[in-house]
Short mmCIF file of C-alpha atoms in Angstrom, two decimals:
data_model
loop_
_atom_site.label_atom_id
_atom_site.label_comp_id
_atom_site.label_asym_id
_atom_site.label_seq_id
_atom_site.Cartn_x
_atom_site.Cartn_y
_atom_site.Cartn_z
CA MET A 1 114.70 -154.15 -203.85
CA ASN A 2 113.21 -150.71 -203.14
CA GLU A 3 112.50 -150.93 -199.41
CA ALA A 4 111.35 -147.30 -199.30
CA LEU A 5 108.69 -148.06 -201.92
CA LEU A 6 107.44 -151.06 -199.93
CA ARG A 7 107.29 -148.99 -196.78
CA SER A 8 105.39 -146.16 -198.48
CA LEU A 9 102.82 -148.56 -199.94
CA THR A 10 102.19 -150.57 -196.78
CA PRO A 11 99.61 -148.23 -195.14
CA SER A 12 97.42 -147.93 -198.24
CA VAL A 13 97.50 -151.69 -198.88
CA LEU A 14 96.59 -152.33 -195.25
CA ALA A 15 93.74 -149.82 -195.55
CA VAL A 16 92.34 -151.61 -198.60
CA LEU A 17 92.16 -154.92 -196.71
CA VAL A 18 90.53 -153.30 -193.68
CA ARG A 19 88.01 -151.51 -195.88
CA ARG A 20 87.11 -154.81 -197.56
CA GLY A 21 86.23 -156.42 -194.24
CA ALA A 22 89.46 -157.84 -192.84
CA ASP A 23 90.02 -157.43 -189.13
CA PHE A 24 93.11 -155.39 -188.37
CA ALA A 25 95.38 -158.09 -186.92
CA ALA A 26 94.71 -160.53 -189.77
CA ALA A 27 95.11 -157.79 -192.38
CA GLU A 28 98.46 -156.75 -190.91
CA ASP A 29 99.69 -160.36 -191.01
CA ALA A 30 98.57 -160.73 -194.62
CA VAL A 31 100.31 -157.52 -195.70
CA GLN A 32 103.53 -158.63 -193.99
CA GLU A 33 103.40 -161.92 -195.89
CA ALA A 34 102.84 -160.01 -199.13
CA LEU A 35 105.89 -157.85 -198.40
CA ILE A 36 108.01 -160.96 -197.83
CA GLU A 37 106.76 -162.34 -201.14
CA ALA A 38 107.64 -159.04 -202.85
CA VAL A 39 111.20 -159.18 -201.51
CA ARG A 40 111.50 -162.70 -202.95
CA VAL A 41 109.86 -162.09 -206.34
CA TRP A 42 110.38 -158.48 -207.38
CA PRO A 43 114.15 -158.49 -208.00
CA ASP A 44 113.66 -160.99 -210.87
CA ASP A 45 110.13 -160.02 -211.91
CA PRO A 46 109.22 -156.43 -210.89
CA PRO A 47 105.49 -155.68 -211.26
CA ARG A 48 104.17 -152.92 -213.48
CA ASP A 49 101.77 -151.79 -210.75
CA ALA A 50 103.44 -152.26 -207.36
CA LYS A 51 100.44 -151.32 -205.23
CA GLY A 52 98.01 -153.44 -207.25
CA TRP A 53 100.36 -156.42 -206.95
CA LEU A 54 100.64 -156.02 -203.17
CA VAL A 55 96.87 -155.63 -202.75
CA ALA A 56 96.17 -158.76 -204.79
CA VAL A 57 98.79 -160.89 -203.02
CA ALA A 58 97.85 -159.61 -199.54
CA TRP A 59 94.19 -160.26 -200.25
CA ARG A 60 94.93 -163.82 -201.34
CA LYS A 61 97.03 -164.31 -198.19
CA PHE A 62 94.16 -163.02 -196.09
CA LEU A 63 91.64 -165.31 -197.80
CA ASP A 64 93.94 -168.28 -197.23
CA GLN A 65 94.18 -167.39 -193.55
CA ALA A 66 90.43 -166.94 -193.27
CA ARG A 67 89.65 -170.27 -194.93
CA SER A 68 92.12 -172.12 -192.70
CA ASP A 69 90.64 -170.64 -189.53
CA ALA A 70 87.27 -172.06 -188.54
CA ALA A 71 86.44 -168.99 -186.48
CA ARG A 72 86.77 -166.82 -189.57
CA ARG A 73 84.87 -169.01 -192.01
CA ARG A 74 81.61 -167.46 -190.87
CA ARG A 75 82.80 -164.15 -192.29
CA GLU A 76 83.89 -165.43 -195.74
CA ASP A 77 80.70 -164.26 -197.42
CA LEU A 78 81.49 -160.73 -196.28
CA LEU A 79 84.95 -160.68 -197.75
CA GLY A 80 83.86 -160.02 -201.31
CA GLU A 81 85.71 -160.95 -204.42
CA GLU A 82 89.38 -160.72 -205.07
CA PRO A 83 90.35 -157.31 -206.48
CA ALA A 84 90.16 -157.10 -210.26
CA PRO A 85 93.49 -156.97 -212.11
CA GLY A 86 94.81 -153.60 -213.13
CA PRO A 87 96.03 -150.48 -211.32
CA ALA A 88 94.81 -150.07 -207.75
CA SER A 89 93.05 -146.92 -206.66
CA SER A 90 95.33 -143.93 -206.33
CA VAL A 91 93.33 -142.58 -203.39
CA ASP A 92 95.55 -142.05 -200.35
CA ASP A 93 94.12 -144.19 -197.54
CA THR A 94 96.85 -143.55 -194.99
CA LEU A 95 95.14 -140.75 -193.09
CA ARG A 96 91.89 -142.72 -192.98
CA LEU A 97 93.83 -145.67 -191.54
CA TYR A 98 95.24 -143.44 -188.81
CA PHE A 99 91.69 -142.68 -187.71
CA LEU A 100 90.66 -146.31 -187.88
CA CYS A 101 93.58 -147.38 -185.70
CA ALA A 102 92.54 -144.78 -183.12
CA HIS A 103 89.62 -147.10 -182.34
CA PRO A 104 87.24 -146.23 -179.47
CA SER A 105 87.90 -149.66 -177.91
CA LEU A 106 91.55 -148.66 -177.29
CA THR A 107 92.99 -146.22 -174.79
CA PRO A 108 94.67 -143.22 -176.48
CA SER A 109 98.16 -144.45 -175.53
CA SER A 110 97.47 -147.94 -176.92
CA ALA A 111 95.96 -146.51 -180.10
CA VAL A 112 99.03 -144.34 -180.65
CA ALA A 113 101.39 -147.25 -180.08
CA LEU A 114 99.45 -149.55 -182.42
CA THR A 115 99.28 -146.96 -185.19
CA LEU A 116 102.96 -146.09 -184.95
CA ARG A 117 103.87 -149.78 -185.20
CA ALA A 118 101.39 -150.88 -187.86
CA VAL A 119 101.04 -147.78 -190.04
CA GLY A 120 103.99 -145.55 -189.20
CA GLY A 121 106.47 -148.37 -189.55
CA LEU A 122 108.35 -147.50 -186.35
CA THR A 123 110.03 -150.26 -184.37
CA THR A 124 108.91 -151.15 -180.85
CA ARG A 125 112.16 -149.68 -179.53
CA GLN A 126 111.58 -146.36 -181.33
CA ILE A 127 108.05 -146.14 -179.94
CA ALA A 128 109.24 -146.97 -176.42
CA GLU A 129 111.86 -144.22 -176.61
CA ALA A 130 109.24 -141.71 -177.78
CA TYR A 131 107.07 -142.18 -174.67
CA PRO A 132 109.51 -143.08 -172.88
CA VAL A 133 108.96 -146.54 -171.34
CA PRO A 134 110.97 -149.79 -171.36
CA GLU A 135 110.88 -151.64 -174.68
CA ALA A 136 109.32 -154.71 -173.02
CA THR A 137 106.50 -152.58 -171.62
CA MET A 138 105.77 -151.10 -175.03
CA ALA A 139 105.83 -154.55 -176.67
CA GLN A 140 103.20 -155.72 -174.18
CA ARG A 141 101.10 -152.61 -174.82
CA ILE A 142 101.14 -153.17 -178.58
CA SER A 143 100.31 -156.87 -178.15
CA ARG A 144 97.35 -156.02 -175.92
CA ALA A 145 96.14 -153.45 -178.44
CA LYS A 146 96.26 -156.02 -181.23
CA ARG A 147 94.32 -158.50 -179.12
CA THR A 148 91.73 -155.85 -178.27
CA VAL A 149 91.02 -154.99 -181.89
CA SER A 150 91.33 -158.54 -183.23
CA GLY A 151 88.00 -159.37 -184.85
CA VAL A 152 86.65 -155.83 -184.41
CA ARG A 153 85.03 -154.14 -187.38
CA PHE A 154 86.85 -150.88 -188.04
CA ASP A 155 83.76 -148.80 -188.77
CA ARG A 156 84.07 -146.31 -185.90
CA PRO A 157 86.96 -143.91 -186.34
CA GLY A 158 88.85 -142.61 -183.34
CA ASP A 159 89.22 -139.03 -182.18
CA VAL A 160 91.29 -136.25 -183.67
CA ALA A 161 93.45 -135.83 -180.55
CA THR A 162 94.79 -139.38 -180.83
CA VAL A 163 95.53 -138.98 -184.54
CA LEU A 164 97.37 -135.71 -183.86
CA ARG A 165 99.48 -137.44 -181.21
CA VAL A 166 100.44 -140.16 -183.71
CA LEU A 167 101.33 -137.66 -186.42
CA TYR A 168 103.41 -135.68 -183.93
CA LEU A 169 105.41 -138.74 -182.88
CA VAL A 170 105.90 -139.89 -186.49
CA PHE A 171 107.20 -136.43 -187.36
CA ASN A 172 109.55 -136.40 -184.37
CA GLU A 173 111.00 -139.75 -185.38
CA GLY A 174 111.50 -138.46 -188.91
CA TYR A 175 113.00 -135.18 -187.71
CA SER A 176 115.59 -137.12 -185.74
CA GLY A 177 116.99 -138.64 -188.90
CA ASP A 178 114.48 -139.94 -191.45
CA VAL A 179 113.50 -136.87 -193.48
CA ASP A 180 111.05 -138.86 -195.60
CA LEU A 181 109.11 -139.85 -192.50
CA ALA A 182 108.93 -136.22 -191.39
CA ALA A 183 107.76 -135.13 -194.82
CA GLU A 184 105.07 -137.84 -194.77
CA ALA A 185 103.80 -136.59 -191.41
CA ILE A 186 103.60 -133.04 -192.80
CA ARG A 187 101.74 -134.27 -195.89
CA LEU A 188 99.16 -136.10 -193.79
CA THR A 189 98.74 -133.18 -191.41
CA ARG A 190 98.13 -130.88 -194.38
CA GLN A 191 95.40 -133.27 -195.52
CA LEU A 192 93.89 -133.27 -192.04
CA ALA A 193 93.97 -129.46 -191.85
CA ALA A 194 92.15 -129.31 -195.19
CA VAL A 195 89.20 -131.33 -193.89
CA ILE A 196 89.09 -130.43 -190.16
CA ASP A 197 88.89 -126.80 -189.09
CA HIS A 198 90.47 -127.02 -185.63
CA PRO A 199 93.13 -124.74 -184.12
CA GLU A 200 95.15 -127.67 -182.73
CA VAL A 201 95.36 -129.28 -186.17
CA ALA A 202 96.65 -125.95 -187.46
CA GLY A 203 98.97 -125.70 -184.47
CA LEU A 204 100.52 -129.08 -185.21
CA LEU A 205 101.00 -128.22 -188.88
CA ALA A 206 102.65 -124.92 -187.93
CA LEU A 207 104.92 -126.72 -185.44
CA MET A 208 106.01 -129.23 -188.06
CA LEU A 209 106.71 -126.57 -190.68
CA LEU A 210 108.73 -124.43 -188.28
CA HIS A 211 110.88 -127.36 -187.19
CA HIS A 212 111.23 -128.78 -190.70
CA ALA A 213 112.46 -125.38 -191.89
CA ARG A 214 115.65 -125.98 -189.89
CA ARG A 215 116.37 -129.53 -191.01
CA ASP A 216 119.23 -128.70 -193.40
CA SER A 217 121.14 -126.87 -190.68
CA ARG A 218 120.74 -129.50 -187.95
CA THR A 219 123.69 -131.62 -189.05
CA ALA A 220 127.21 -130.83 -190.22
CA PRO A 221 128.66 -132.31 -193.45
CA ASP A 222 130.18 -135.13 -191.38
CA GLY A 223 126.76 -136.02 -189.97
CA SER A 224 127.36 -134.61 -186.50
CA LEU A 225 124.58 -132.72 -184.71
CA VAL A 226 124.60 -128.92 -184.72
CA PRO A 227 122.88 -127.35 -181.67
CA LEU A 228 120.23 -124.70 -182.36
CA ALA A 229 122.40 -121.86 -181.10
CA GLU A 230 125.20 -122.82 -183.50
CA GLN A 231 123.11 -123.43 -186.62
CA ASP A 232 123.60 -121.37 -189.78
CA ARG A 233 120.32 -119.47 -189.82
CA GLY A 234 120.92 -118.50 -193.42
CA ARG A 235 120.16 -122.13 -194.30
CA TRP A 236 116.74 -122.06 -192.64
CA ASP A 237 113.84 -122.29 -195.09
CA THR A 238 112.21 -118.87 -194.82
CA ARG A 239 109.24 -119.95 -196.96
CA LEU A 240 108.32 -122.71 -194.51
CA ILE A 241 108.87 -120.36 -191.56
CA ALA A 242 106.57 -117.72 -193.05
CA GLU A 243 103.89 -120.33 -193.74
CA GLY A 244 104.18 -121.81 -190.27
CA VAL A 245 103.98 -118.42 -188.56
CA ALA A 246 100.92 -117.41 -190.62
CA ILE A 247 99.12 -120.66 -189.79
CA LEU A 248 100.01 -120.29 -186.10
CA GLN A 249 98.82 -116.68 -185.90
CA ALA A 250 95.46 -117.62 -187.41
CA ALA A 251 95.11 -120.49 -184.92
CA LEU A 252 96.04 -118.39 -181.88
CA ALA A 253 93.55 -115.70 -182.93
CA ARG A 254 90.74 -118.18 -182.25
CA ASP A 255 91.63 -118.14 -178.53
CA ARG A 256 91.44 -121.93 -178.07
CA LEU A 257 94.98 -122.61 -176.96
CA GLY A 258 96.27 -126.15 -177.05
CA GLU A 259 99.54 -128.01 -176.63
CA PHE A 260 100.63 -127.91 -180.26
CA GLN A 261 99.89 -124.21 -180.65
CA ALA A 262 102.00 -123.45 -177.58
CA GLN A 263 104.88 -125.59 -178.89
CA ALA A 264 104.62 -123.86 -182.25
CA ALA A 265 104.80 -120.49 -180.51
CA VAL A 266 108.13 -121.50 -178.94
CA ALA A 267 109.41 -122.64 -182.34
CA ALA A 268 108.25 -119.36 -183.92
CA LEU A 269 110.17 -117.32 -181.35
CA HIS A 270 113.34 -119.25 -182.19
CA ALA A 271 112.68 -118.75 -185.91
CA ASP A 272 112.11 -115.02 -185.42
CA ALA A 273 115.52 -114.41 -183.84
CA ARG A 274 118.14 -113.33 -186.37
CA THR A 275 120.89 -114.61 -184.04
CA ALA A 276 120.88 -116.93 -181.04
CA GLU A 277 121.70 -113.95 -178.81
CA GLU A 278 118.52 -112.14 -179.92
CA THR A 279 116.22 -115.02 -178.86
CA ASP A 280 113.37 -113.78 -176.66
CA TRP A 281 113.87 -116.26 -173.82
CA VAL A 282 111.48 -114.42 -171.49
CA GLN A 283 108.58 -115.06 -173.86
CA ILE A 284 109.72 -118.64 -174.36
CA VAL A 285 109.57 -119.21 -170.59
CA GLU A 286 106.01 -117.81 -170.61
CA TRP A 287 104.99 -120.24 -173.35
CA TYR A 288 106.55 -123.14 -171.44
CA ASP A 289 104.48 -122.04 -168.44
CA GLU A 290 101.38 -122.36 -170.63
CA LEU A 291 102.55 -125.75 -171.87
CA ALA A 292 103.13 -126.98 -168.33
CA LEU A 293 99.56 -126.04 -167.43
CA LEU A 294 98.21 -127.78 -170.53
CA THR A 295 100.19 -131.02 -170.29
CA ASP A 296 101.92 -131.38 -166.91
CA ASN A 297 104.65 -133.08 -168.94
CA PRO A 298 108.03 -133.50 -167.20
CA VAL A 299 109.83 -133.08 -170.55
CA VAL A 300 108.18 -129.66 -170.90
CA ARG A 301 109.49 -128.72 -167.45
CA LEU A 302 112.95 -129.94 -168.48
CA ASN A 303 112.91 -127.66 -171.53
CA ARG A 304 111.53 -124.85 -169.36
CA ALA A 305 114.57 -125.19 -167.06
CA VAL A 306 116.83 -124.50 -170.05
CA ALA A 307 114.74 -121.46 -171.01
CA VAL A 308 114.85 -120.14 -167.44
CA GLY A 309 118.62 -120.62 -167.44
CA GLU A 310 118.88 -118.51 -170.59
CA ALA A 311 116.43 -115.84 -169.40
CA ASP A 312 117.39 -115.51 -165.72
CA GLY A 313 120.83 -117.07 -165.53
CA PRO A 314 122.14 -120.65 -165.28
CA ARG A 315 121.72 -120.90 -161.51
CA ALA A 316 118.03 -120.09 -161.82
CA GLY A 317 117.80 -122.82 -164.44
CA LEU A 318 119.61 -125.29 -162.19
CA ALA A 319 117.19 -124.46 -159.38
CA GLU A 320 114.28 -125.38 -161.65
CA LEU A 321 116.08 -128.52 -162.79
CA ALA A 322 116.55 -129.61 -159.17
CA LYS A 323 112.76 -129.91 -158.86
CA LEU A 324 112.66 -132.64 -161.52
CA ASP A 325 113.36 -136.36 -161.46
CA ALA A 326 117.02 -136.95 -162.33
CA SER A 327 116.09 -140.14 -164.19
CA LEU A 328 114.32 -138.15 -166.93
CA PRO A 329 115.81 -138.58 -170.41
CA ARG A 330 118.18 -135.68 -171.19
CA HIS A 331 118.26 -134.55 -167.54
CA ALA A 332 122.04 -135.02 -167.38
CA ALA A 333 122.51 -133.21 -170.71
CA VAL A 334 120.47 -130.21 -169.52
CA ALA A 335 122.37 -130.14 -166.23
CA ALA A 336 125.64 -130.24 -168.16
CA TYR A 337 124.61 -127.34 -170.37
CA LEU A 338 123.52 -125.16 -167.43
CA HIS A 339 126.72 -125.91 -165.50
CA GLU A 340 128.71 -124.99 -168.61
CA LEU A 341 126.86 -121.67 -168.80
CA ASP A 342 127.69 -121.13 -165.12
CA GLY A 343 131.39 -121.69 -165.77
CA ASP A 344 131.67 -124.99 -163.88
CA LEU A 345 133.46 -126.81 -166.69
CA SER A 346 134.58 -129.90 -164.76
CA THR A 347 131.03 -130.67 -163.58
CA ALA A 348 129.67 -129.94 -167.04
CA ALA A 349 132.20 -132.31 -168.66
CA ARG A 350 131.34 -135.10 -166.21
CA LEU A 351 127.61 -134.65 -166.84
CA TYR A 352 128.06 -134.52 -170.64
CA ALA A 353 129.92 -137.85 -170.43
CA GLU A 354 127.12 -139.30 -168.29
CA ALA A 355 124.52 -138.04 -170.76
CA ALA A 356 126.48 -139.60 -173.63
CA ARG A 357 126.34 -143.01 -171.96
CA LYS A 358 122.55 -142.69 -171.69
CA ALA A 359 121.99 -141.33 -175.22
CA SER A 360 119.54 -143.31 -177.35
CA ASN A 361 121.20 -142.78 -180.73
CA LEU A 362 124.72 -142.63 -182.06
CA ALA A 363 124.61 -139.04 -183.35
CA GLU A 364 123.52 -137.68 -179.97
CA ARG A 365 126.07 -139.85 -178.16
CA ASP A 366 128.88 -138.55 -180.36
CA HIS A 367 127.75 -134.95 -179.90
CA LEU A 368 127.70 -135.21 -176.11
CA THR A 369 131.03 -137.06 -176.02
CA ARG A 370 132.66 -134.31 -178.09
CA ARG A 371 131.28 -131.62 -175.77
CA ALA A 372 132.68 -133.48 -172.75
CA ALA A 373 136.09 -133.83 -174.44
CA ARG A 374 136.13 -130.14 -175.44
CA LEU A 375 135.43 -129.01 -171.87
CA ASN A 376 138.03 -131.39 -170.43
CA THR A 377 140.61 -129.91 -172.82
CA ARG A 378 139.68 -126.36 -171.83
CA GLY A 379 139.83 -127.28 -168.15
CA ARG A 380 143.45 -128.50 -168.48
CA ARG A 381 144.68 -125.27 -170.02
#
């Protein structure tokens, strides 16, 4: 069973049902039932047209649900006829579905969560970690969003800012391990940039390209993480870097600075440095200052503390870090790094071990554990 194929087809099948008049919650249920049916049937009888099969089965599931629900019978005349046999439309509906999920009846945070769960295919835990909030809180938020849009006609698309936020989070999840998911986010953002002339859309595309250019160097052959400073820059994709920088420069020239342009500027400065030692940390601090004004995001201030530590010395970075909530994700890891730069290896090792215990994924946990062990070994010499 090709799970990747099912996952890639899910958004477009869901979009077909919504476009034909199904409310979102019922359409999502019908598509999930169709996927279960595919898992059962396809190994012995694979369809010639996978998308057409899923659309037909999901539509039948939806009609069955509608007919069994008295509240939905009043809408049966609006549902139209079952799709004709044959190949389904090859038009990509995924981006359109992103806009539909960003419905005006939802708050931006709820719209993002719903879209990531229903269209992006992320788990509730992954979405909770992206915000970050407890998993139970995110589950409640998604449930409330589904209840809000249940029965709503999806004929009023949401705003661009919400869609950009979803694409950004989908890309980040892909960049942390699922390359296909990152590539899908880039593909959709390219489509969006082709139809919407906005500097923040361009800024997000530039940011994605600049980060994606480094993907092959982010892990060692054994799967372990490679920090930015230790990456083989010869493996960076110079074509993607050049494209990202050109897109960013054109966006910045319009003098309408936004969050994604500022983040892309930081990524461009890293990409421009031939070695880690040549990184222009002073400019990076300035861009983080801009980001802090634009977002007031504590994670931005956490990253800024690292940049200050590189530009002005680790103790200056630790002074900035002391202004932040110690419960922030990665706070212990940043503190460990700055203490290591300052030569306090025992404190750094203890903090790396603490950060490892709090890490959200195995690769990061292993990386931090190894750093703690390395410093402990050096400290005993």
